[in-house]
mmCIF file of C-alpha atoms in Angstrom:
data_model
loop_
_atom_site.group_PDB
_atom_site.id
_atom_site.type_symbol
_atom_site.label_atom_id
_atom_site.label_comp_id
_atom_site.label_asym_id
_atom_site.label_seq_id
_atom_site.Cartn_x
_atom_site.Cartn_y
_atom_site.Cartn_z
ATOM 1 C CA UNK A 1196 27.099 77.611 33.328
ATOM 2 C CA UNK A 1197 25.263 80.278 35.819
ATOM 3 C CA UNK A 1198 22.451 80.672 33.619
ATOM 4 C CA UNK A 1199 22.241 76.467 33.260
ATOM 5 C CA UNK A 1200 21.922 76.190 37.370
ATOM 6 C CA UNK A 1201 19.405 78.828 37.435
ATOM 7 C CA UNK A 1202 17.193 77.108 34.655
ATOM 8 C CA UNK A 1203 17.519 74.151 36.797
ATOM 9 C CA UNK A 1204 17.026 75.521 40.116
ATOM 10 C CA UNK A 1205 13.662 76.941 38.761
ATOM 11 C CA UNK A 1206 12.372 73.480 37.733
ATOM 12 C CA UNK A 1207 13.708 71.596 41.260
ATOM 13 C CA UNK A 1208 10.881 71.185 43.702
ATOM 14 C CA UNK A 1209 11.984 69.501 46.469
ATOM 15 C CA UNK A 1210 13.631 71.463 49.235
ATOM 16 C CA UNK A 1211 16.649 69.198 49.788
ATOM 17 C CA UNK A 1212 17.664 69.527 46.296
ATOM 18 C CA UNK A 1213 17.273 73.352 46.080
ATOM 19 C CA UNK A 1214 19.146 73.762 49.283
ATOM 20 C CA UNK A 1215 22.138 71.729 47.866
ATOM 21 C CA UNK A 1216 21.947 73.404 44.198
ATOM 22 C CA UNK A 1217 22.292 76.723 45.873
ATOM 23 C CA UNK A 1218 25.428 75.889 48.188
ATOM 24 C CA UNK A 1219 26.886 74.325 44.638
ATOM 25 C CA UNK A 1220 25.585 77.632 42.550
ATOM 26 C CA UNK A 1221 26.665 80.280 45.504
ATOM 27 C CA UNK A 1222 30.048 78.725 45.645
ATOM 28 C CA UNK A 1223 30.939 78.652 41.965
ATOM 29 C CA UNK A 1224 29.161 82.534 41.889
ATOM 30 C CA UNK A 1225 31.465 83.329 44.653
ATOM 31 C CA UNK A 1226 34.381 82.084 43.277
ATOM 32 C CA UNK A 1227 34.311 84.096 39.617
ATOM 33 C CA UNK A 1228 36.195 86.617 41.363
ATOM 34 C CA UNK A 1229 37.867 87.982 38.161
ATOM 35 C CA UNK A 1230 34.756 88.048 36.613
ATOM 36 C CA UNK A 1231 31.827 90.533 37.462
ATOM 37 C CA UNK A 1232 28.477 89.619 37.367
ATOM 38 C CA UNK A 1233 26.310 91.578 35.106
ATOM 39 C CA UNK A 1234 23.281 93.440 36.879
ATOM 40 C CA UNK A 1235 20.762 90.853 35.035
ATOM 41 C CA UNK A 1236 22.909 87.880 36.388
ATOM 42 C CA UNK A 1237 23.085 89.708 39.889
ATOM 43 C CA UNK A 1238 19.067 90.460 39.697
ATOM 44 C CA UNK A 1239 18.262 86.917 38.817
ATOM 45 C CA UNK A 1240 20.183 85.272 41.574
ATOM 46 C CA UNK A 1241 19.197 87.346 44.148
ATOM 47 C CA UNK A 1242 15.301 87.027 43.038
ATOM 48 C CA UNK A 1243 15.740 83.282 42.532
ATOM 49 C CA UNK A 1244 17.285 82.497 45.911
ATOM 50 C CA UNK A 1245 14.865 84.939 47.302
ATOM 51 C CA UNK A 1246 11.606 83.015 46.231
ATOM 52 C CA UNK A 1247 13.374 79.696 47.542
ATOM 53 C CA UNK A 1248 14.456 81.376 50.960
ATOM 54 C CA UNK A 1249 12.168 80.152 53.471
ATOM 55 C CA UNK A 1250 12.612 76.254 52.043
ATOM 56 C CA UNK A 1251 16.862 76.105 52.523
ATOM 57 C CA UNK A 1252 18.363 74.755 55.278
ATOM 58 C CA UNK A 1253 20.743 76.497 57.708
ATOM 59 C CA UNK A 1254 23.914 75.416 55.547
ATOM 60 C CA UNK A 1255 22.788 76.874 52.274
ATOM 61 C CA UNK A 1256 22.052 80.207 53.966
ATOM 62 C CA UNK A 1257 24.897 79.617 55.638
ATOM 63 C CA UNK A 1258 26.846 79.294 52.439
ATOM 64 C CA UNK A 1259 25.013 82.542 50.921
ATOM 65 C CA UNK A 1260 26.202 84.604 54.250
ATOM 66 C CA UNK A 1261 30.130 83.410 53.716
ATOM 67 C CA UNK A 1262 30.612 83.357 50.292
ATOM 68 C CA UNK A 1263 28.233 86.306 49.688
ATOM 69 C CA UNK A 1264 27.813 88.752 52.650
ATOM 70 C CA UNK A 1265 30.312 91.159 52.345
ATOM 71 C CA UNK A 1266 29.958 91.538 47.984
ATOM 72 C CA UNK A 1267 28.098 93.333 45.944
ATOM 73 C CA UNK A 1268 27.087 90.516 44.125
ATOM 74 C CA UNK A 1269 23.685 90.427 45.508
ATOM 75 C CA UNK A 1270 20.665 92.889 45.554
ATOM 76 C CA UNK A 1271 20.084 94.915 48.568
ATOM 77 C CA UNK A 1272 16.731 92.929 48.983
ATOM 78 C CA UNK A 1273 18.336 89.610 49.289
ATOM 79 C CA UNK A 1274 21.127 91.217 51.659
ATOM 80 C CA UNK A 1275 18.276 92.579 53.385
ATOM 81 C CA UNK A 1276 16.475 89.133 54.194
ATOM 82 C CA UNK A 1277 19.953 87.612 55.303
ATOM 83 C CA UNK A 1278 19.832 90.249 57.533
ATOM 84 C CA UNK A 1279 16.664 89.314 59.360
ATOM 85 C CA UNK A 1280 18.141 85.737 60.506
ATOM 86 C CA UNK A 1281 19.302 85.087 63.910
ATOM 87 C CA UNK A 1282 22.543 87.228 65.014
ATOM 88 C CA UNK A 1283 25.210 84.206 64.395
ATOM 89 C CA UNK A 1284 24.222 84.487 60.489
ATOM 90 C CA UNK A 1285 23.269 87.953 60.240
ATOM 91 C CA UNK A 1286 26.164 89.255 61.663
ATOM 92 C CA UNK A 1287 28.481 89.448 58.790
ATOM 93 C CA UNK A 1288 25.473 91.134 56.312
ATOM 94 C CA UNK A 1289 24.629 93.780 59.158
ATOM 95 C CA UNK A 1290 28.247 94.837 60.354
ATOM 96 C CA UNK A 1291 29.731 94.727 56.699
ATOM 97 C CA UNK A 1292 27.658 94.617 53.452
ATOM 98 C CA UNK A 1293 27.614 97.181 51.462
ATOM 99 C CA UNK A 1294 24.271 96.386 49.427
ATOM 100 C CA UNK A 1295 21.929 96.486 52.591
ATOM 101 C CA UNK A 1296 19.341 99.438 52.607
ATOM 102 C CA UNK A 1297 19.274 102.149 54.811
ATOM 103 C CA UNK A 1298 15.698 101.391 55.398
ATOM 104 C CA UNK A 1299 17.091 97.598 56.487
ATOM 105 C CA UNK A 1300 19.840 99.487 58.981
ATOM 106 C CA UNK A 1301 16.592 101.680 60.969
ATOM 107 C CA UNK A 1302 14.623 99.011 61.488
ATOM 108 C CA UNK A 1303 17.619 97.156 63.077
ATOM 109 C CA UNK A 1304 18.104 100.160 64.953
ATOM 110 C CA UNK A 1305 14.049 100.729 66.201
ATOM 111 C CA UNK A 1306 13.695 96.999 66.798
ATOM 112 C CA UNK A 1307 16.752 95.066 66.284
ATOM 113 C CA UNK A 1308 18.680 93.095 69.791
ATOM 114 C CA UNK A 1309 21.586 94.772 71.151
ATOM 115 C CA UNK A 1310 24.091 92.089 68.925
ATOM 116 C CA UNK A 1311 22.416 93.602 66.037
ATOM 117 C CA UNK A 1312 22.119 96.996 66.641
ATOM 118 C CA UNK A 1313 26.048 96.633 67.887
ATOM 119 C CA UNK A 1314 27.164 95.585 64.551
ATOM 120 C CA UNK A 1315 25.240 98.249 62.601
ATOM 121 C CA UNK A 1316 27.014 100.808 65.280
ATOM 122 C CA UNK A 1317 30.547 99.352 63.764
ATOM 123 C CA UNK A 1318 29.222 100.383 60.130
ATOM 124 C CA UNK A 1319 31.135 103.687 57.921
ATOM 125 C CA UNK A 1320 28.101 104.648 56.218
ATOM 126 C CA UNK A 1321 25.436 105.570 58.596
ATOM 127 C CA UNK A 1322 23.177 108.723 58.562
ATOM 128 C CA UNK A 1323 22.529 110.771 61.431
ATOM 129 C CA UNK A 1324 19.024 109.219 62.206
ATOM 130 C CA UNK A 1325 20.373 106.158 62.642
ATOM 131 C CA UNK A 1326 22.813 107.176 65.115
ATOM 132 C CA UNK A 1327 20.015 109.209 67.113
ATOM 133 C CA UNK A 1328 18.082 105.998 67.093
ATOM 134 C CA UNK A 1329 20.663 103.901 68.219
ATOM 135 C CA UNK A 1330 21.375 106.589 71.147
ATOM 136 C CA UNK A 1331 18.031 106.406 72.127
ATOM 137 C CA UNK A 1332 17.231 103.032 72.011
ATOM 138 C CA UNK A 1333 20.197 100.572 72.416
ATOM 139 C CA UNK A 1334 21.994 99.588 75.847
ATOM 140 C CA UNK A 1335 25.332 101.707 76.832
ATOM 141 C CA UNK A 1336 27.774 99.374 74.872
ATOM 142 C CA UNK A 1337 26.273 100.064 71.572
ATOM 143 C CA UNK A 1338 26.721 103.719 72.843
ATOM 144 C CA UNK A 1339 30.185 103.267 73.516
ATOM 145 C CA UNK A 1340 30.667 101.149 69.991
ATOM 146 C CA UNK A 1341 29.208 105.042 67.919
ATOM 147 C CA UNK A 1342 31.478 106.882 70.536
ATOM 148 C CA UNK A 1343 34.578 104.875 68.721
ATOM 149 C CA UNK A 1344 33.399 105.017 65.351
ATOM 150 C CA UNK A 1345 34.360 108.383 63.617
ATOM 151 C CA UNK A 1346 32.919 107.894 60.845
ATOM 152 C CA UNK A 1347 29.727 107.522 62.840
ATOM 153 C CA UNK A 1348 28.033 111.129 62.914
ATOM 154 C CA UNK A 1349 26.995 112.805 66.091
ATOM 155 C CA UNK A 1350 24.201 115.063 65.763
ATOM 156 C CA UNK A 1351 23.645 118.182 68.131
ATOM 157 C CA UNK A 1352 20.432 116.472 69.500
ATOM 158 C CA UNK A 1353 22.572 113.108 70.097
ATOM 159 C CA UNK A 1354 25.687 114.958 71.926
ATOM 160 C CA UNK A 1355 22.516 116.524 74.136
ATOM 161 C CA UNK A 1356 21.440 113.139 74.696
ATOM 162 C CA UNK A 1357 25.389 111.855 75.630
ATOM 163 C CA UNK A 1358 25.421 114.418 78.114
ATOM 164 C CA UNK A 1359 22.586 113.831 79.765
ATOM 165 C CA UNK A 1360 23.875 110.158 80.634
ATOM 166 C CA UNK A 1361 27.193 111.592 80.927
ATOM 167 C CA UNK A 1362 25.889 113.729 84.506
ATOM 168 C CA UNK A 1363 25.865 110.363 85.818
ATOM 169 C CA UNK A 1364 27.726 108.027 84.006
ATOM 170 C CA UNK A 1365 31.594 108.218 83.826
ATOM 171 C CA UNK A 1366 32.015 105.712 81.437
ATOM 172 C CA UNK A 1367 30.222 108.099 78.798
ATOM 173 C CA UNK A 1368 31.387 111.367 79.751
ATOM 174 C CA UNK A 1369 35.157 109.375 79.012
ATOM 175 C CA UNK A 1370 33.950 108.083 75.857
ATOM 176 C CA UNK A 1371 33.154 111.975 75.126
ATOM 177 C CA UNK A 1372 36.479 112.796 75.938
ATOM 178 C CA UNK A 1373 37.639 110.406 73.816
ATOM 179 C CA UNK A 1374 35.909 110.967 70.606
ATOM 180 C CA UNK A 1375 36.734 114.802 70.710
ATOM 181 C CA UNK A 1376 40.563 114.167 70.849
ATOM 182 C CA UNK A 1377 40.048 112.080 67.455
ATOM 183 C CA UNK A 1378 37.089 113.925 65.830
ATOM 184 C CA UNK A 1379 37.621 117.984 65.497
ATOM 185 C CA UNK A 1380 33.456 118.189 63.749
ATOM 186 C CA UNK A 1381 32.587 116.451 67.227
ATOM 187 C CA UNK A 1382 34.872 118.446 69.252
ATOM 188 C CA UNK A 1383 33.581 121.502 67.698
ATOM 189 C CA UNK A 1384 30.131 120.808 68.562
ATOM 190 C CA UNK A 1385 31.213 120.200 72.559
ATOM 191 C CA UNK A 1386 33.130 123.611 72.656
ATOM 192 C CA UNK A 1387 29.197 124.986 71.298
ATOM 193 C CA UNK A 1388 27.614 123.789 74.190
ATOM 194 C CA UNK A 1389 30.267 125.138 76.071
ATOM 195 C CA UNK A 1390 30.455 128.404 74.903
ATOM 196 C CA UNK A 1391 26.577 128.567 74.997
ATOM 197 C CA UNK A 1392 26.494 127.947 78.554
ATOM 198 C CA UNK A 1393 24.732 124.538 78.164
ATOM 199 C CA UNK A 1394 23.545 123.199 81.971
ATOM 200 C CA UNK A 1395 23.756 119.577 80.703
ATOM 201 C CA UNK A 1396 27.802 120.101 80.598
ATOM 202 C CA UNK A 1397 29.991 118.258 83.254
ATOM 203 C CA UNK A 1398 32.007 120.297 84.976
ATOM 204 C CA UNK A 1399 35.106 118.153 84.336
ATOM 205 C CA UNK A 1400 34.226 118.366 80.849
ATOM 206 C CA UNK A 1401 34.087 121.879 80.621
ATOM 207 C CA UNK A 1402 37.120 122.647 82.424
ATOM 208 C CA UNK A 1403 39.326 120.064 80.165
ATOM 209 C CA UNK A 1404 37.612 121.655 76.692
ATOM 210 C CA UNK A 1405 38.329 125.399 78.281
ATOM 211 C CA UNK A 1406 41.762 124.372 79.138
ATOM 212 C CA UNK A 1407 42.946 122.396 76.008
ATOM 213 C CA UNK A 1408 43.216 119.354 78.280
ATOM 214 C CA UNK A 1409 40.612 116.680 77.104
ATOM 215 C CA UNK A 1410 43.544 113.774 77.120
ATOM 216 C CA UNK A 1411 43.606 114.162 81.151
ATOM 217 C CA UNK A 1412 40.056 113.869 81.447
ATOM 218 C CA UNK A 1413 39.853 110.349 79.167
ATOM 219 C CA UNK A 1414 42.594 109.021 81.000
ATOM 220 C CA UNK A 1415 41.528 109.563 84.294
ATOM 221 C CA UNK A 1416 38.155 107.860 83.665
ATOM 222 C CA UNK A 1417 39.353 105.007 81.625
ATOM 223 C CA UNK A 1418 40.600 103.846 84.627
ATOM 224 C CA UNK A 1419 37.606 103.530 86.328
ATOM 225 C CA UNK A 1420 35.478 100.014 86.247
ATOM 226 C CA UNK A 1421 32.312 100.212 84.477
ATOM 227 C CA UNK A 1422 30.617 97.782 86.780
ATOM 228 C CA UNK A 1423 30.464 99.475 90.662
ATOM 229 C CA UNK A 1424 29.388 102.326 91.939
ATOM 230 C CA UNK A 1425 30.499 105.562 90.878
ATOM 231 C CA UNK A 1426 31.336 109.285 91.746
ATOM 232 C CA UNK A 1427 30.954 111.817 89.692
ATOM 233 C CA UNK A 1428 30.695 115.329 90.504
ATOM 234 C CA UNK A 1429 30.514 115.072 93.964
ATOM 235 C CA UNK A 1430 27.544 112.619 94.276
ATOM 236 C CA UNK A 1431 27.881 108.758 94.427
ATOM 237 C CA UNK A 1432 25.538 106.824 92.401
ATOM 238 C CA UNK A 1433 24.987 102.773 91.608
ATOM 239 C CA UNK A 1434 25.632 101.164 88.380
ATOM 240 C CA UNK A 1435 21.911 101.082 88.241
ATOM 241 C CA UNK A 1436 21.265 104.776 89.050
ATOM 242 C CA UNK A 1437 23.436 105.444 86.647
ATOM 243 C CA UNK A 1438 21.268 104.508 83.722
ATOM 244 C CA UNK A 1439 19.120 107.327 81.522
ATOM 245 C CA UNK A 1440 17.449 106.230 79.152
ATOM 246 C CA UNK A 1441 15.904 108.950 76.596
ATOM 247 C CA UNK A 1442 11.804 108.983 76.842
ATOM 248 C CA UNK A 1443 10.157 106.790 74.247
ATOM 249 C CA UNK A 1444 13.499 105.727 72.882
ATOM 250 C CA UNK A 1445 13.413 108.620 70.046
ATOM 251 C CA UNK A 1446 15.403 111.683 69.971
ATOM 252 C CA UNK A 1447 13.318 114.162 69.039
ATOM 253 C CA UNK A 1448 13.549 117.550 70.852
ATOM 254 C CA UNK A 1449 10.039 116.709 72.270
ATOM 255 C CA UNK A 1450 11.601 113.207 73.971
ATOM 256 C CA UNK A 1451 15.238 115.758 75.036
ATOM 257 C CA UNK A 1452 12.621 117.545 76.457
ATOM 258 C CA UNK A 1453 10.441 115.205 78.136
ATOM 259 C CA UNK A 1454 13.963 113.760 79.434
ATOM 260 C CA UNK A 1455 15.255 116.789 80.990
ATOM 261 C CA UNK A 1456 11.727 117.353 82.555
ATOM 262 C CA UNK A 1457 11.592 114.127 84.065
ATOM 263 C CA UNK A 1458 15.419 114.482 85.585
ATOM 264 C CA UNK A 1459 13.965 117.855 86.669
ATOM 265 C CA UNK A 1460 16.799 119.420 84.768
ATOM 266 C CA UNK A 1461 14.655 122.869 84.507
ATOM 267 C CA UNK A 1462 17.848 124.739 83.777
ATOM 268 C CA UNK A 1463 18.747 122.329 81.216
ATOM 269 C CA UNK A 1464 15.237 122.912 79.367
ATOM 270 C CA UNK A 1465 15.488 126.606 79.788
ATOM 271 C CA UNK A 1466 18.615 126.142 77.597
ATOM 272 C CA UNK A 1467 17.227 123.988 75.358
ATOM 273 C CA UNK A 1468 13.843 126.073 74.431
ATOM 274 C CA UNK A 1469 16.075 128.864 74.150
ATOM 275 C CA UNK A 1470 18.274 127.222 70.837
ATOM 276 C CA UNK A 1471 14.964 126.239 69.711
ATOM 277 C CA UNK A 1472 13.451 129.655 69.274
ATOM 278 C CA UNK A 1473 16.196 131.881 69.586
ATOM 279 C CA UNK A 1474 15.528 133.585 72.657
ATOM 280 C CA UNK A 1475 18.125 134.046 75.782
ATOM 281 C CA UNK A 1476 17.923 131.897 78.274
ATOM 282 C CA UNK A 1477 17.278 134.703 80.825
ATOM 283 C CA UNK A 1478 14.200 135.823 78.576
ATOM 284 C CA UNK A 1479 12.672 131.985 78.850
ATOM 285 C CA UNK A 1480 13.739 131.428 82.584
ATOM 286 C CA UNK A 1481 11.456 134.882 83.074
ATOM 287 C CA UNK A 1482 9.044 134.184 81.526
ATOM 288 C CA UNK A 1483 8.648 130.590 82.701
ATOM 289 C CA UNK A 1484 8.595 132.166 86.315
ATOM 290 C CA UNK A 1485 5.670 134.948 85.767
ATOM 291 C CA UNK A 1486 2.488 133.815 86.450
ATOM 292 C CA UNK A 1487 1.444 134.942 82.652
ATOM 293 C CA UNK A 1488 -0.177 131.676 81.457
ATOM 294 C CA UNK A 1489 -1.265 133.642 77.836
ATOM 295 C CA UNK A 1490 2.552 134.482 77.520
ATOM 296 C CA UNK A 1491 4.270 131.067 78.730
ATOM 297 C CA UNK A 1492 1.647 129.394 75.925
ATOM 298 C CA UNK A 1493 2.678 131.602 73.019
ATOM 299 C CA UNK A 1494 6.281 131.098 74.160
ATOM 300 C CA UNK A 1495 5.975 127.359 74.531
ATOM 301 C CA UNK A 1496 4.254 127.148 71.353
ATOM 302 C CA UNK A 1497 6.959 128.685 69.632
ATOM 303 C CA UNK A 1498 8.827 125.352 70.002
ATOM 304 C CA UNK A 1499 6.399 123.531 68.044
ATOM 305 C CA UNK A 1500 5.856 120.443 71.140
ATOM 306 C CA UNK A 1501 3.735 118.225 70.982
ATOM 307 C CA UNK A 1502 0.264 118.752 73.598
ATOM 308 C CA UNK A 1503 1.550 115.640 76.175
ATOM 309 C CA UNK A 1504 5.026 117.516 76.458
ATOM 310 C CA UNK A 1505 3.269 120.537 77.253
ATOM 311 C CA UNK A 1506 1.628 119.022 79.693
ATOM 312 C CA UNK A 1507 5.008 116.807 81.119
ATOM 313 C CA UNK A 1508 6.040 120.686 81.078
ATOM 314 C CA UNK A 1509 3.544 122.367 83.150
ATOM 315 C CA UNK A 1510 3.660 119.386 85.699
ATOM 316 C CA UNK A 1511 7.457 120.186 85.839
ATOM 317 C CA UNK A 1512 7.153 123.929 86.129
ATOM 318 C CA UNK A 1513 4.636 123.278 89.211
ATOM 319 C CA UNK A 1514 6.883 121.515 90.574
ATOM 320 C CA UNK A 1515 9.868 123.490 89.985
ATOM 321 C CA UNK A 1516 7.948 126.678 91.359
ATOM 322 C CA UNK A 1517 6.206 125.273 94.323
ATOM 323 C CA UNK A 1518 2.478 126.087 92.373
ATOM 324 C CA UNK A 1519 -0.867 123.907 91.988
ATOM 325 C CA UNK A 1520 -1.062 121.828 89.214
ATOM 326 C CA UNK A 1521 -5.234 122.637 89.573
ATOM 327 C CA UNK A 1522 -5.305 124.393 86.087
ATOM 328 C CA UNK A 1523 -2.808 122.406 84.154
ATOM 329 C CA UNK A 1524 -5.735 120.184 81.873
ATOM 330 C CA UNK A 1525 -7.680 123.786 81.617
ATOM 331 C CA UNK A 1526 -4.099 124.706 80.250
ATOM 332 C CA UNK A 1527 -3.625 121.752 77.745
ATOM 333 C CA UNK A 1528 -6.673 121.916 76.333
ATOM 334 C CA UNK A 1529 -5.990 125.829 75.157
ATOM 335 C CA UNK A 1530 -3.237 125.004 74.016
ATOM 336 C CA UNK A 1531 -4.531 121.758 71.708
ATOM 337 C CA UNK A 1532 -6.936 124.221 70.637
ATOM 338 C CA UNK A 1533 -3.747 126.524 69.452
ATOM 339 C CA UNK A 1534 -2.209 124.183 67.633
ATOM 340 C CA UNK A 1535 -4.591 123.891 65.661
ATOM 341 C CA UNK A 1536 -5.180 127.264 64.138
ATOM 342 C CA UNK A 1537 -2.931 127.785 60.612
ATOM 343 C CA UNK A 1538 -0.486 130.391 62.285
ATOM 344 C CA UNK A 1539 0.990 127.725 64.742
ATOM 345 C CA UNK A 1540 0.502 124.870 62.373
ATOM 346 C CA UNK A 1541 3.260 125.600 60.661
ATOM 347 C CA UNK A 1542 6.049 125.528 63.805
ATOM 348 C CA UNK A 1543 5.105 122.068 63.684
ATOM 349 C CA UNK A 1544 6.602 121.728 60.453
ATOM 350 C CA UNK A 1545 10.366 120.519 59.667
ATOM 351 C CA UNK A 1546 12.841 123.272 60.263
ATOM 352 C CA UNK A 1547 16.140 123.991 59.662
ATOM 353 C CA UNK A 1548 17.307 123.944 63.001
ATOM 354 C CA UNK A 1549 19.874 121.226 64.712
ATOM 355 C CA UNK A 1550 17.420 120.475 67.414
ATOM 356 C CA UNK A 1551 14.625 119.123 64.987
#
């Protein structure tokens, strides 16, 4: 009977009929619940309704999304495409199929609207990168959304990222508090940064993970409206002051970087370039100070960064040290040259280290 409707949806031509042969042919598809389709039948629907997509109306894809969205009864291609419709259809494809790509889920994350990106956030099966995109990119409910998920992973570089908004935002350093009483990988990970003396750590924070006591802490600031003004650590700050966003929306160690530099966080990027190369943070901080250029180069190119976050760098450690910025485009352009040769090369290269 299948194969019969898909002969016959072939040979229609006029969009009207194909839209109504589909909602008839997705139904009766839909409803063969005891009876799997094979992977030819599940190809040739899929690549059928996929060369007719653009000519149905907003029922039949309709139909496809209801009947069809949560199954694997379709190829991730066509789940895919239903995923590219506005949010009202897509919805059900994003937040639950199990047949959309990976590749389908990062784009939604790069480029995708909040709605979007706050379904794939509700998702059991996403990697790492996606959750460092969607820390980097989205808006702070889609933040909150990953915080709740625990099946959602938390990198090292996006826990570096939630507490840098979590200096000034409440609402996240809760959400923090939060996650670690129900996830012990995540809480393990905050007692790291603890016990490596991380800058970026709230103070409240670090008392209630030192003192077994992270349930007072998430109470405390659950309380609080998201919406005014807060305090936090002694300072008072607006809703609006209260917003970081991570540079370039990426979270690469270069854009932690560029983030700390630009909060003027220098004792958070001394930490930081320490994990990266393995050096104490005492060691960097010196070394950062002297007025070596030949050594702070060779250190900074250690870290593998990029020539325009060497630069954000020096403008920082000018500023940070009182000192003219006169040499700093003399200083780039040794250290582009650098770069270059074979020896450095490769510390631009994919390591295995938690901060790449």
């Amino acid at each position: 009977m299948i194969h019969e409707q898909l002969e016959q949806l072939a040979r229609l031509k006029e969009p009207e009929a194909r839209s109504k042969l589909i909602r008839t042919l997705v139904g009766e598809y839909a409803r063969s619940e005891d009876i799997e389709p094979s992977e030819m039948e599940r190809e040739l629907f899929s690549k059928i309704v996929l060369s007719v997509f653009d000519q149905l109306d907003r029922d039949a894809r309709y139909e496809l999304v209801v009947r069809l969205a949560k199954t694997d009864r379709i190829i991730s291609e066509l789940a895919d495409r239903l995923a590219q419709e506005d949010y009202d259809l897509s919805e059900p494809v994003i937040e639950s199929s199990p047949m959309i790509s990976q590749q389908a889920l990062t784009r939604i994350a790069k480029n995708g609207g909040d709605d979007k990106r706050l379904s794939v956030a509700r998702r059991n099966d996403l990697s790492e990168e996606i959750c460092d995109t969607l820390i980097a990119r989205s808006s702070r409910n889609v933040v909150h959304e990953l915080l709740d998920n625990t099946d959602a992973p938390v990198s090292v570089k996006a826990t570096l990222a939630l507490l840098i908004f979590a200096n000034t935002e409440p609402a996240v350093l809760g959400g923090i508090a939060k996650r670690a009483l129900k996830d012990e990988e995540f809480l393990e990970t905050q007692k790291y940064v603890v016990e490596t003396n991380c800058p970026l750590v709230p103070a409240r924070l670090k008392k209630a993970i030192e003192e077994d006591d992270l349930e007072s802490l998430a109470a405390s600031i659950g309380d609080l409206q998201r919406d005014g003004g807060v305090s936090l650590e002694g300072s008072q700050y607006s809703r609006h002051e209260a917003s970081i966003q991570i540079a370039n929306g990426e979270l690469s160690f270069d854009a932690i970087l560029r983030t700390l530099f630009e909060e003027e966080r220098m004792d958070a990027a001394i930490w930081l370039i320490g994990r990266k190369i393995n050096l104490a943070d005492d060691v960097v901080s010196d070394t950062l100070k002297s007025d070596a250029d030949g050594a702070i180069m060779r250190l900074m190119l250690q870290t593998g960064i990029h020539e325009k976050t060497y630069r954000d760098f020096l403008k920082a450690r000018c500023e940070w040290l009182d000192r003219s910025n006169r040499t700093i485009a003399e200083l780039v352009m040794r250290y582009k040259a650098e770069l270059k040769k074979p020896h450095y090369a490769a510390a631009q290269q994919p390591q295995n280290n938690a901060l790449n």
